[in-house]
Amino acid sequence: MGSSNNSNGKVPLISKIAYGFGDVGCNFSWMFVSNFLMIFYTDVFGISMAAVSALMLFSRFWDAINDPIVGGLTDKTKSRWGRYRPWLMIAAPITAVLLIMTFWARPDWPQTGKIIYMVITYCLLVLGYTCVNIPYGTLCGAMTQDIDERAKINTSRSVAAMIAIGVLNIITVPLISKFGSSSPKIGYLTVAIIYGCIFAACHFFCFAKTKEAVETPEKEKISVKVQIKAVMQNKPYILALIGQILFGFTLYGRNADVLYYFTYVEGDASYYTTYSMCIIIPSIIGAACFQPVFKKLNNKGRTASIFALLTGISMLFMFLFNVKEAPIVFYALSGITQFFFSGFNTAIYAIIPDCVEYGEWKTGLRNDGFQYAFISLGNKIGMAIGTALLAGLLGKFGYAANQAQNPQVLAIMKHAFTTIPGILWIVTAIVLFFYRLNKKRYNEIMEDLKNGKKG
């Protein structure tokens, strides 16, 4: 089994902070992509909604190939820095360059040329992000096997992520406007350069100040078929995987819609900045509240379930209000929704490392990177379906870039921002309610593993 060379399993504060900065970097790339890339493609690059929708679906076939491969490669990596940390140092600057290339618009190109460039750069960006995000996510489980320390690490990660997302959402539209005063394409490209540098710098810091304390023994080559079979026996992991698919569908579908919503439904993209300012403090507080709720329930899945349920209910209420007629209620509900979402976001990622030990206990196979790869893939599959469905529906009902939209398109934008994700959050809550791996059971499993026992 994996063993820790830190007898008490404690992780230094600087390492927790550095790990959190890794997610700051991730969000200055991936959340920028999820919130702004679709509208960049349609309204700046001049690519059709149909082509964007097709790309979102196609890229997930690409993910289905490269995610498990990257996950397997991280498990096999050997270096004096560990298995996972070297990937941050090498892949982060490459991915930063790919982010910049993705936001390099050429609206004067023919449609075919635009689509080819979009497909190549987006698929390379997704691969680059995979090479950073999978080892980064797996690193948490390699830093300690103490369930409470993992909760603290993931709280640090989520608080840092919520701060990053809040700052990104507040400054991005003004930055694009400032740098893109002569042309929006220059604005997007300049912001991509800035965010790419932040992405690389954060992962360099994470690499420098974290340590892999859990020593995983050398193991013989295991086929993908055997690893998948082992994963299918891991019930807590399956629930976490389903939760991640729903999470990706709900979060990224809504994120892709949010700028369309404020631009066309509310009538002014600047509302997006005000909205982002109203949700940043609730985001940070909500992320920090995961730990006391988990301490009370002693079950990360149930904790995630409660946060998801309250997120869904709050989002359904948002349908009844808008910025123009009831700004105070609208922004208050936005803050409440984000508070509960942030608690969920912390909980769902805190679940994953614990499932690795359960899987080792159940099957005798430990494959941290491979399991996180499928979590990443599940999240991206949800993202693909959510964004492709949104793009497909908008295109089908007559979306026209930079023009007043028809009532059907406006209705889709509003429901995609409120009722549809609200219902899906409630479904997510129901799924994660059945997560049974509580703190007491986890500690019993860890004791069995130390004594060489299996489930």
Tab-separated table of C-alpha atoms in Angstrom:
chain	number	residue	atom	x	y	z
A	1	MET	CA	0.000	0.000	0.000
A	2	GLY	CA	1.019	3.634	-0.178
A	3	SER	CA	2.868	4.710	2.953
A	4	SER	CA	3.640	8.169	4.286
A	5	ASN	CA	7.155	9.239	5.170
A	6	ASN	CA	5.560	11.869	7.410
A	7	SER	CA	4.535	9.969	10.526
A	8	ASN	CA	1.767	12.322	11.638
A	9	GLY	CA	0.497	13.085	8.125
A	10	LYS	CA	0.611	16.847	8.750
A	11	VAL	CA	1.181	19.164	5.786
A	12	PRO	CA	2.997	22.505	6.286
A	13	LEU	CA	0.921	25.654	5.851
A	14	ILE	CA	3.122	26.886	2.986
A	15	SER	CA	2.426	23.641	1.120
A	16	LYS	CA	-1.326	24.065	1.571
A	17	ILE	CA	-1.070	27.636	0.302
A	18	ALA	CA	1.098	26.567	-2.652
A	19	TYR	CA	-1.358	23.804	-3.529
A	20	GLY	CA	-4.154	26.371	-3.467
A	21	PHE	CA	-2.173	28.566	-5.854
A	22	GLY	CA	-2.172	25.671	-8.319
A	23	ASP	CA	-5.936	26.051	-8.627
A	24	VAL	CA	-5.546	29.816	-8.955
A	25	GLY	CA	-3.514	29.061	-12.080
A	26	CYS	CA	-6.012	26.474	-13.299
A	27	ASN	CA	-8.875	28.942	-13.029
A	28	PHE	CA	-7.025	31.759	-14.759
A	29	SER	CA	-6.881	29.420	-17.740
A	30	TRP	CA	-9.803	27.004	-17.672
A	31	MET	CA	-12.459	29.294	-16.200
A	32	PHE	CA	-11.378	31.954	-18.684
A	33	VAL	CA	-11.912	29.341	-21.392
A	34	SER	CA	-15.243	28.080	-20.038
A	35	ASN	CA	-16.690	31.573	-19.470
A	36	PHE	CA	-15.351	33.441	-22.492
A	37	LEU	CA	-14.195	31.091	-25.253
A	38	MET	CA	-17.599	30.297	-26.722
A	39	ILE	CA	-18.633	33.942	-27.066
A	40	PHE	CA	-15.115	34.707	-28.365
A	41	TYR	CA	-15.561	32.088	-31.093
A	42	THR	CA	-18.998	33.310	-32.174
A	43	ASP	CA	-18.854	37.086	-31.637
A	44	VAL	CA	-15.140	37.855	-32.244
A	45	PHE	CA	-13.656	35.077	-34.375
A	46	GLY	CA	-16.872	34.791	-36.413
A	47	ILE	CA	-17.306	31.015	-36.183
A	48	SER	CA	-20.808	29.553	-36.495
A	49	MET	CA	-22.676	28.146	-33.476
A	50	ALA	CA	-23.003	24.802	-35.270
A	51	ALA	CA	-19.213	24.496	-35.638
A	52	VAL	CA	-18.637	25.433	-31.986
A	53	SER	CA	-21.217	22.873	-30.840
A	54	ALA	CA	-19.590	20.153	-32.964
A	55	LEU	CA	-16.153	21.022	-31.566
A	56	MET	CA	-17.333	20.674	-27.966
A	57	LEU	CA	-18.588	17.155	-28.658
A	58	PHE	CA	-15.608	16.101	-30.799
A	59	SER	CA	-13.082	17.266	-28.212
A	60	ARG	CA	-14.507	14.860	-25.646
A	61	PHE	CA	-13.631	11.879	-27.862
A	62	TRP	CA	-10.150	13.350	-27.807
A	63	ASP	CA	-10.316	13.538	-24.002
A	64	ALA	CA	-11.486	9.924	-23.795
A	65	ILE	CA	-8.195	8.951	-25.411
A	66	ASN	CA	-5.703	11.282	-23.751
A	67	ASP	CA	-7.064	11.554	-20.170
A	68	PRO	CA	-6.518	7.873	-19.202
A	69	ILE	CA	-3.170	7.853	-21.036
A	70	VAL	CA	-1.925	10.921	-19.151
A	71	GLY	CA	-3.272	9.512	-15.878
A	72	GLY	CA	-1.428	6.239	-16.464
A	73	LEU	CA	1.775	8.050	-17.406
A	74	THR	CA	1.719	10.124	-14.212
A	75	ASP	CA	1.444	6.922	-12.143
A	76	LYS	CA	4.546	5.580	-13.918
A	77	THR	CA	6.613	8.764	-13.687
A	78	LYS	CA	9.856	8.452	-11.721
A	79	SER	CA	11.929	11.471	-10.727
A	80	ARG	CA	13.668	12.971	-7.728
A	81	TRP	CA	10.712	15.398	-7.498
A	82	GLY	CA	8.119	12.624	-7.352
A	83	ARG	CA	5.502	11.309	-9.761
A	84	TYR	CA	3.202	14.296	-10.195
A	85	ARG	CA	5.083	17.527	-9.434
A	86	PRO	CA	7.398	17.392	-12.490
A	87	TRP	CA	4.379	17.586	-14.775
A	88	LEU	CA	3.493	20.992	-13.319
A	89	MET	CA	6.930	22.393	-14.091
A	90	ILE	CA	7.098	21.096	-17.670
A	91	ALA	CA	3.495	21.180	-18.943
A	92	ALA	CA	2.373	24.511	-17.425
A	93	PRO	CA	4.448	26.877	-19.640
A	94	ILE	CA	3.547	24.877	-22.766
A	95	THR	CA	-0.145	25.094	-21.886
A	96	ALA	CA	0.212	28.850	-21.309
A	97	VAL	CA	1.445	29.250	-24.902
A	98	LEU	CA	-1.463	27.120	-26.168
A	99	LEU	CA	-3.927	29.325	-24.253
A	100	ILE	CA	-2.549	32.387	-26.048
A	101	MET	CA	-2.770	30.658	-29.435
A	102	THR	CA	-6.393	29.658	-28.770
A	103	PHE	CA	-7.409	33.310	-28.311
A	104	TRP	CA	-5.556	34.503	-31.416
A	105	ALA	CA	-8.494	35.485	-33.666
A	106	ARG	CA	-8.423	35.956	-37.421
A	107	PRO	CA	-12.002	36.973	-38.348
A	108	ASP	CA	-10.944	37.731	-41.948
A	109	TRP	CA	-10.071	34.082	-42.622
A	110	PRO	CA	-12.499	31.888	-44.584
A	111	GLN	CA	-14.871	29.844	-42.407
A	112	THR	CA	-13.076	26.564	-43.181
A	113	GLY	CA	-9.716	28.000	-42.121
A	114	LYS	CA	-11.222	29.345	-38.898
A	115	ILE	CA	-12.734	25.977	-38.028
A	116	ILE	CA	-9.481	24.078	-38.711
A	117	TYR	CA	-7.514	26.524	-36.555
A	118	MET	CA	-10.166	26.327	-33.803
A	119	VAL	CA	-10.107	22.517	-33.730
A	120	ILE	CA	-6.307	22.225	-33.661
A	121	THR	CA	-5.661	24.892	-31.020
A	122	TYR	CA	-8.551	23.853	-28.766
A	123	CYS	CA	-7.638	20.163	-28.821
A	124	LEU	CA	-3.988	20.982	-28.075
A	125	LEU	CA	-5.080	23.297	-25.256
A	126	VAL	CA	-7.256	20.564	-23.760
A	127	LEU	CA	-4.338	18.110	-23.924
A	128	GLY	CA	-2.002	20.634	-22.299
A	129	TYR	CA	-4.497	21.350	-19.547
A	130	THR	CA	-4.925	17.612	-18.967
A	131	CYS	CA	-1.150	17.240	-18.542
A	132	VAL	CA	-1.289	19.841	-15.773
A	133	ASN	CA	-4.658	19.247	-14.114
A	134	ILE	CA	-4.526	15.464	-13.678
A	135	PRO	CA	-1.171	15.401	-11.859
A	136	TYR	CA	-2.189	18.526	-9.931
A	137	GLY	CA	-5.430	16.929	-8.740
A	138	THR	CA	-3.691	13.640	-7.917
A	139	LEU	CA	-0.971	15.446	-5.947
A	140	CYS	CA	-3.351	16.081	-3.014
A	141	GLY	CA	-3.577	12.363	-2.254
A	142	ALA	CA	0.207	12.048	-2.498
A	143	MET	CA	0.819	14.818	0.067
A	144	THR	CA	-0.842	12.987	2.983
A	145	GLN	CA	-3.194	10.108	3.853
A	146	ASP	CA	-4.766	11.923	6.803
A	147	ILE	CA	-8.452	12.545	5.966
A	148	ASP	CA	-8.609	15.807	7.948
A	149	GLU	CA	-5.415	17.169	6.397
A	150	ARG	CA	-6.803	16.369	2.956
A	151	ALA	CA	-9.947	18.307	3.873
A	152	LYS	CA	-7.776	21.287	4.851
A	153	ILE	CA	-5.732	21.049	1.635
A	154	ASN	CA	-8.890	20.986	-0.468
A	155	THR	CA	-10.344	23.879	1.518
A	156	SER	CA	-7.194	25.874	0.735
A	157	ARG	CA	-7.563	24.872	-2.901
A	158	SER	CA	-11.212	25.847	-3.097
A	159	VAL	CA	-10.828	29.158	-1.243
A	160	ALA	CA	-7.954	30.090	-3.559
A	161	ALA	CA	-10.018	28.994	-6.575
A	162	MET	CA	-13.023	31.065	-5.520
A	163	ILE	CA	-10.825	34.143	-5.054
A	164	ALA	CA	-9.272	33.557	-8.488
A	165	ILE	CA	-12.646	33.043	-10.177
A	166	GLY	CA	-14.062	36.141	-8.502
A	167	VAL	CA	-11.112	38.312	-9.525
A	168	LEU	CA	-11.114	36.872	-13.048
A	169	ASN	CA	-14.832	37.508	-13.497
A	170	ILE	CA	-14.575	41.076	-12.186
A	171	ILE	CA	-11.549	42.179	-14.222
A	172	THR	CA	-11.882	40.255	-17.492
A	173	VAL	CA	-14.612	42.254	-19.231
A	174	PRO	CA	-13.015	45.626	-18.283
A	175	LEU	CA	-9.581	44.341	-19.376
A	176	ILE	CA	-10.928	43.144	-22.716
A	177	SER	CA	-12.598	46.517	-23.206
A	178	LYS	CA	-9.471	48.445	-22.216
A	179	PHE	CA	-6.987	46.498	-24.348
A	180	GLY	CA	-9.506	45.939	-27.125
A	181	SER	CA	-10.621	49.539	-27.597
A	182	SER	CA	-9.439	49.427	-31.204
A	183	SER	CA	-10.420	45.789	-31.790
A	184	PRO	CA	-11.979	43.123	-29.514
A	185	LYS	CA	-9.577	40.487	-30.862
A	186	ILE	CA	-6.607	42.453	-29.457
A	187	GLY	CA	-8.370	42.663	-26.101
A	188	TYR	CA	-8.920	38.916	-25.885
A	189	LEU	CA	-5.365	38.123	-27.009
A	190	THR	CA	-3.789	40.515	-24.484
A	191	VAL	CA	-5.842	39.081	-21.631
A	192	ALA	CA	-4.886	35.542	-22.718
A	193	ILE	CA	-1.201	36.509	-22.540
A	194	ILE	CA	-1.642	37.905	-19.011
A	195	TYR	CA	-3.609	34.890	-17.802
A	196	GLY	CA	-1.183	32.462	-19.442
A	197	CYS	CA	1.690	33.991	-17.459
A	198	ILE	CA	-0.330	33.752	-14.232
A	199	PHE	CA	-1.152	30.104	-15.022
A	200	ALA	CA	2.511	29.158	-15.449
A	201	ALA	CA	3.753	31.165	-12.428
A	202	CYS	CA	1.181	29.623	-10.059
A	203	HIS	CA	2.158	26.096	-11.038
A	204	PHE	CA	5.857	26.864	-10.650
A	205	PHE	CA	5.082	27.994	-7.083
A	206	CYS	CA	2.988	24.865	-6.444
A	207	PHE	CA	5.844	22.690	-7.728
A	208	ALA	CA	8.423	24.467	-5.562
A	209	LYS	CA	6.587	24.391	-2.225
A	210	THR	CA	4.745	21.043	-2.189
A	211	LYS	CA	6.093	17.589	-1.423
A	212	GLU	CA	4.923	14.061	-2.220
A	213	ALA	CA	4.995	12.385	1.194
A	214	VAL	CA	3.047	9.228	0.329
A	215	GLU	CA	5.441	6.657	-1.057
A	216	THR	CA	3.811	4.364	-3.594
A	217	PRO	CA	5.638	1.065	-4.111
A	218	GLU	CA	6.847	0.068	-7.544
A	219	LYS	CA	4.304	-2.105	-9.294
A	220	GLU	CA	4.149	-4.276	-12.359
A	221	LYS	CA	2.527	-3.054	-15.534
A	222	ILE	CA	-1.255	-3.296	-15.258
A	223	SER	CA	-3.526	-3.287	-18.289
A	224	VAL	CA	-6.179	-0.639	-18.774
A	225	LYS	CA	-8.825	-3.382	-18.709
A	226	VAL	CA	-7.736	-4.509	-15.239
A	227	GLN	CA	-7.648	-0.933	-13.968
A	228	ILE	CA	-11.153	-0.212	-15.299
A	229	LYS	CA	-12.428	-3.419	-13.679
A	230	ALA	CA	-10.939	-2.302	-10.358
A	231	VAL	CA	-12.517	1.133	-10.717
A	232	MET	CA	-15.949	-0.419	-11.338
A	233	GLN	CA	-15.731	-2.165	-7.940
A	234	ASN	CA	-15.111	1.129	-6.162
A	235	LYS	CA	-18.637	2.295	-5.263
A	236	PRO	CA	-17.665	5.604	-3.598
A	237	TYR	CA	-15.573	6.428	-6.658
A	238	ILE	CA	-18.446	5.640	-9.056
A	239	LEU	CA	-20.711	8.030	-7.157
A	240	ALA	CA	-17.976	10.692	-7.232
A	241	LEU	CA	-17.579	10.124	-10.981
A	242	ILE	CA	-21.323	10.513	-11.625
A	243	GLY	CA	-21.259	13.628	-9.465
A	244	GLN	CA	-18.400	15.036	-11.550
A	245	ILE	CA	-20.245	14.406	-14.828
A	246	LEU	CA	-23.305	16.247	-13.509
A	247	PHE	CA	-21.045	18.933	-12.038
A	248	GLY	CA	-19.322	19.509	-15.383
A	249	PHE	CA	-22.596	19.608	-17.311
A	250	THR	CA	-24.195	22.058	-14.896
A	251	LEU	CA	-21.256	24.341	-14.135
A	252	TYR	CA	-19.709	24.738	-17.581
A	253	GLY	CA	-22.992	24.865	-19.467
A	254	ARG	CA	-24.069	27.740	-17.220
A	255	ASN	CA	-20.653	29.398	-17.393
A	256	ALA	CA	-20.740	29.345	-21.191
A	257	ASP	CA	-24.170	30.967	-21.044
A	258	VAL	CA	-23.497	33.656	-18.418
A	259	LEU	CA	-21.993	36.338	-20.689
A	260	TYR	CA	-24.670	35.702	-23.325
A	261	TYR	CA	-27.273	36.072	-20.561
A	262	PHE	CA	-26.074	39.476	-19.374
A	263	THR	CA	-25.316	40.735	-22.884
A	264	TYR	CA	-28.598	39.781	-24.526
A	265	VAL	CA	-31.216	38.956	-21.837
A	266	GLU	CA	-30.299	41.732	-19.410
A	267	GLY	CA	-29.068	43.950	-22.246
A	268	ASP	CA	-25.641	44.998	-20.956
A	269	ALA	CA	-22.441	42.930	-20.590
A	270	SER	CA	-21.248	45.270	-17.815
A	271	TYR	CA	-23.820	43.676	-15.480
A	272	TYR	CA	-21.529	40.646	-15.533
A	273	THR	CA	-18.838	42.599	-13.676
A	274	THR	CA	-21.330	43.767	-11.024
A	275	TYR	CA	-22.617	40.198	-10.676
A	276	SER	CA	-19.056	38.930	-10.232
A	277	MET	CA	-18.347	41.505	-7.522
A	278	CYS	CA	-21.462	40.403	-5.623
A	279	ILE	CA	-20.503	36.726	-5.574
A	280	ILE	CA	-16.786	36.851	-4.718
A	281	ILE	CA	-17.120	37.205	-0.912
A	282	PRO	CA	-19.874	34.540	-0.654
A	283	SER	CA	-17.635	32.279	-2.773
A	284	ILE	CA	-14.739	32.532	-0.327
A	285	ILE	CA	-16.925	32.093	2.763
A	286	GLY	CA	-18.768	29.141	1.208
A	287	ALA	CA	-15.522	27.354	0.370
A	288	ALA	CA	-14.267	27.852	3.938
A	289	CYS	CA	-17.556	26.474	5.342
A	290	PHE	CA	-16.937	23.012	3.901
A	291	GLN	CA	-14.660	22.005	6.758
A	292	PRO	CA	-17.039	22.741	9.676
A	293	VAL	CA	-19.951	21.086	7.838
A	294	PHE	CA	-17.802	18.021	7.125
A	295	LYS	CA	-16.664	17.974	10.764
A	296	LYS	CA	-20.337	17.866	11.785
A	297	LEU	CA	-21.431	15.192	9.284
A	298	ASN	CA	-18.133	13.209	9.000
A	299	ASN	CA	-19.121	12.344	5.420
A	300	LYS	CA	-17.773	14.327	2.460
A	301	GLY	CA	-20.380	12.957	0.045
A	302	ARG	CA	-23.284	13.930	2.289
A	303	THR	CA	-21.671	17.343	2.775
A	304	ALA	CA	-21.474	17.782	-0.997
A	305	SER	CA	-25.094	16.616	-1.293
A	306	ILE	CA	-26.389	19.287	1.097
A	307	PHE	CA	-24.464	22.058	-0.638
A	308	ALA	CA	-25.694	20.857	-4.066
A	309	LEU	CA	-29.331	20.780	-2.937
A	310	LEU	CA	-29.194	24.322	-1.572
A	311	THR	CA	-27.392	25.522	-4.709
A	312	GLY	CA	-30.186	24.096	-6.858
A	313	ILE	CA	-32.990	25.620	-4.783
A	314	SER	CA	-31.333	29.051	-4.812
A	315	MET	CA	-30.811	28.887	-8.563
A	316	LEU	CA	-34.460	28.028	-9.210
A	317	PHE	CA	-35.511	31.146	-7.297
A	318	MET	CA	-33.238	33.257	-9.527
A	319	PHE	CA	-35.590	32.611	-12.460
A	320	LEU	CA	-38.191	34.844	-10.814
A	321	PHE	CA	-36.014	37.974	-10.780
A	322	ASN	CA	-33.830	40.048	-13.093
A	323	VAL	CA	-31.297	42.859	-12.778
A	324	LYS	CA	-33.458	45.658	-14.182
A	325	GLU	CA	-36.606	45.134	-12.088
A	326	ALA	CA	-35.202	43.683	-8.848
A	327	PRO	CA	-31.428	44.185	-8.731
A	328	ILE	CA	-31.046	43.789	-4.946
A	329	VAL	CA	-32.938	40.473	-4.842
A	330	PHE	CA	-31.207	39.228	-7.999
A	331	TYR	CA	-27.697	39.954	-6.732
A	332	ALA	CA	-28.528	38.665	-3.230
A	333	LEU	CA	-29.734	35.355	-4.673
A	334	SER	CA	-26.626	35.237	-6.858
A	335	GLY	CA	-24.449	35.548	-3.748
A	336	ILE	CA	-26.416	32.872	-1.867
A	337	THR	CA	-26.214	30.520	-4.838
A	338	GLN	CA	-22.465	31.020	-5.109
A	339	PHE	CA	-22.024	30.480	-1.351
A	340	PHE	CA	-23.589	27.017	-1.552
A	341	PHE	CA	-21.840	26.198	-4.839
A	342	SER	CA	-18.429	26.985	-3.338
A	343	GLY	CA	-19.068	24.598	-0.451
A	344	PHE	CA	-19.988	21.902	-2.962
A	345	ASN	CA	-16.928	22.615	-5.104
A	346	THR	CA	-14.651	22.037	-2.094
A	347	ALA	CA	-16.451	18.868	-1.034
A	348	ILE	CA	-16.551	17.150	-4.440
A	349	TYR	CA	-12.795	17.394	-4.914
A	350	ALA	CA	-12.084	16.400	-1.296
A	351	ILE	CA	-13.872	13.098	-1.954
A	352	ILE	CA	-11.550	11.841	-4.681
A	353	PRO	CA	-8.309	11.067	-2.774
A	354	ASP	CA	-10.236	9.041	-0.173
A	355	CYS	CA	-11.653	6.846	-2.939
A	356	VAL	CA	-8.088	5.821	-3.878
A	357	GLU	CA	-7.531	4.189	-0.464
A	358	TYR	CA	-10.956	2.541	-0.630
A	359	GLY	CA	-10.105	1.137	-4.055
A	360	GLU	CA	-6.750	-0.184	-2.808
A	361	TRP	CA	-8.491	-1.824	0.153
A	362	LYS	CA	-11.223	-3.301	-2.037
A	363	THR	CA	-9.132	-4.550	-4.988
A	364	GLY	CA	-5.477	-4.417	-3.932
A	365	LEU	CA	-4.758	-1.988	-6.788
A	366	ARG	CA	-3.628	1.594	-6.223
A	367	ASN	CA	-3.784	3.817	-9.325
A	368	ASP	CA	-4.131	7.441	-8.203
A	369	GLY	CA	-3.442	9.087	-11.571
A	370	PHE	CA	-5.646	6.697	-13.536
A	371	GLN	CA	-8.590	7.301	-11.201
A	372	TYR	CA	-8.181	11.073	-11.280
A	373	ALA	CA	-7.975	10.875	-15.077
A	374	PHE	CA	-11.484	9.420	-15.207
A	375	ILE	CA	-12.722	12.073	-12.787
A	376	SER	CA	-11.249	14.695	-15.120
A	377	LEU	CA	-12.767	12.934	-18.119
A	378	GLY	CA	-16.179	12.763	-16.436
A	379	ASN	CA	-16.039	16.482	-15.684
A	380	LYS	CA	-15.071	17.247	-19.286
A	381	ILE	CA	-17.791	14.978	-20.694
A	382	GLY	CA	-20.321	16.936	-18.648
A	383	MET	CA	-18.775	20.173	-19.892
A	384	ALA	CA	-18.947	18.998	-23.501
A	385	ILE	CA	-22.596	18.000	-23.293
A	386	GLY	CA	-23.558	21.195	-21.472
A	387	THR	CA	-21.759	23.613	-23.797
A	388	ALA	CA	-22.574	21.690	-26.992
A	389	LEU	CA	-26.261	21.494	-26.062
A	390	LEU	CA	-26.329	25.216	-25.324
A	391	ALA	CA	-24.590	26.088	-28.593
A	392	GLY	CA	-26.784	23.672	-30.546
A	393	LEU	CA	-30.026	25.080	-29.142
A	394	LEU	CA	-28.975	28.694	-29.632
A	395	GLY	CA	-27.985	27.938	-33.219
A	396	LYS	CA	-31.167	25.986	-33.934
A	397	PHE	CA	-33.454	28.770	-32.697
A	398	GLY	CA	-31.703	31.523	-34.648
A	399	TYR	CA	-28.910	33.067	-32.583
A	400	ALA	CA	-27.252	35.948	-34.482
A	401	ALA	CA	-23.992	37.377	-33.145
A	402	ASN	CA	-23.999	41.029	-32.010
A	403	GLN	CA	-27.707	41.537	-32.795
A	404	ALA	CA	-30.989	41.647	-30.874
A	405	GLN	CA	-32.126	38.040	-30.266
A	406	ASN	CA	-35.559	36.515	-30.824
A	407	PRO	CA	-37.737	35.477	-27.818
A	408	GLN	CA	-36.872	31.771	-28.140
A	409	VAL	CA	-33.131	32.427	-27.949
A	410	LEU	CA	-33.597	34.768	-24.980
A	411	ALA	CA	-35.689	32.114	-23.203
A	412	ILE	CA	-32.964	29.504	-23.728
A	413	MET	CA	-30.348	31.875	-22.307
A	414	LYS	CA	-32.453	32.582	-19.219
A	415	HIS	CA	-33.349	28.943	-18.500
A	416	ALA	CA	-29.709	27.912	-19.030
A	417	PHE	CA	-28.751	30.420	-16.330
A	418	THR	CA	-31.420	29.457	-13.763
A	419	THR	CA	-33.914	26.591	-13.997
A	420	ILE	CA	-31.962	23.952	-15.937
A	421	PRO	CA	-28.841	24.063	-13.731
A	422	GLY	CA	-31.092	24.378	-10.669
A	423	ILE	CA	-32.820	21.081	-11.439
A	424	LEU	CA	-29.515	19.381	-12.220
A	425	TRP	CA	-28.006	20.496	-8.915
A	426	ILE	CA	-30.893	18.787	-7.128
A	427	VAL	CA	-30.248	15.602	-9.136
A	428	THR	CA	-26.569	15.831	-8.137
A	429	ALA	CA	-27.601	16.132	-4.482
A	430	ILE	CA	-29.683	12.951	-4.732
A	431	VAL	CA	-26.772	11.003	-6.280
A	432	LEU	CA	-24.224	12.059	-3.646
A	433	PHE	CA	-26.631	11.412	-0.772
A	434	PHE	CA	-25.830	7.706	-1.247
A	435	TYR	CA	-22.078	8.198	-0.642
A	436	ARG	CA	-21.305	5.953	2.363
A	437	LEU	CA	-17.556	6.398	2.967
A	438	ASN	CA	-17.619	8.413	6.191
A	439	LYS	CA	-14.661	9.365	8.375
A	440	LYS	CA	-15.031	6.398	10.742
A	441	ARG	CA	-15.138	3.880	7.885
A	442	TYR	CA	-12.197	5.552	6.150
A	443	ASN	CA	-10.033	5.292	9.274
A	444	GLU	CA	-10.979	1.606	9.627
A	445	ILE	CA	-9.913	1.026	6.004
A	446	MET	CA	-6.605	2.808	6.615
A	447	GLU	CA	-5.978	0.566	9.635
A	448	ASP	CA	-6.743	-2.525	7.528
A	449	LEU	CA	-4.306	-1.360	4.855
A	450	LYS	CA	-1.555	-0.801	7.432
A	451	ASN	CA	-2.125	-4.338	8.700
A	452	GLY	CA	-2.137	-5.831	5.199
A	453	LYS	CA	-5.856	-6.607	5.207
A	454	LYS	CA	-8.177	-6.237	2.187
A	455	GLY	CA	-11.919	-5.835	1.785
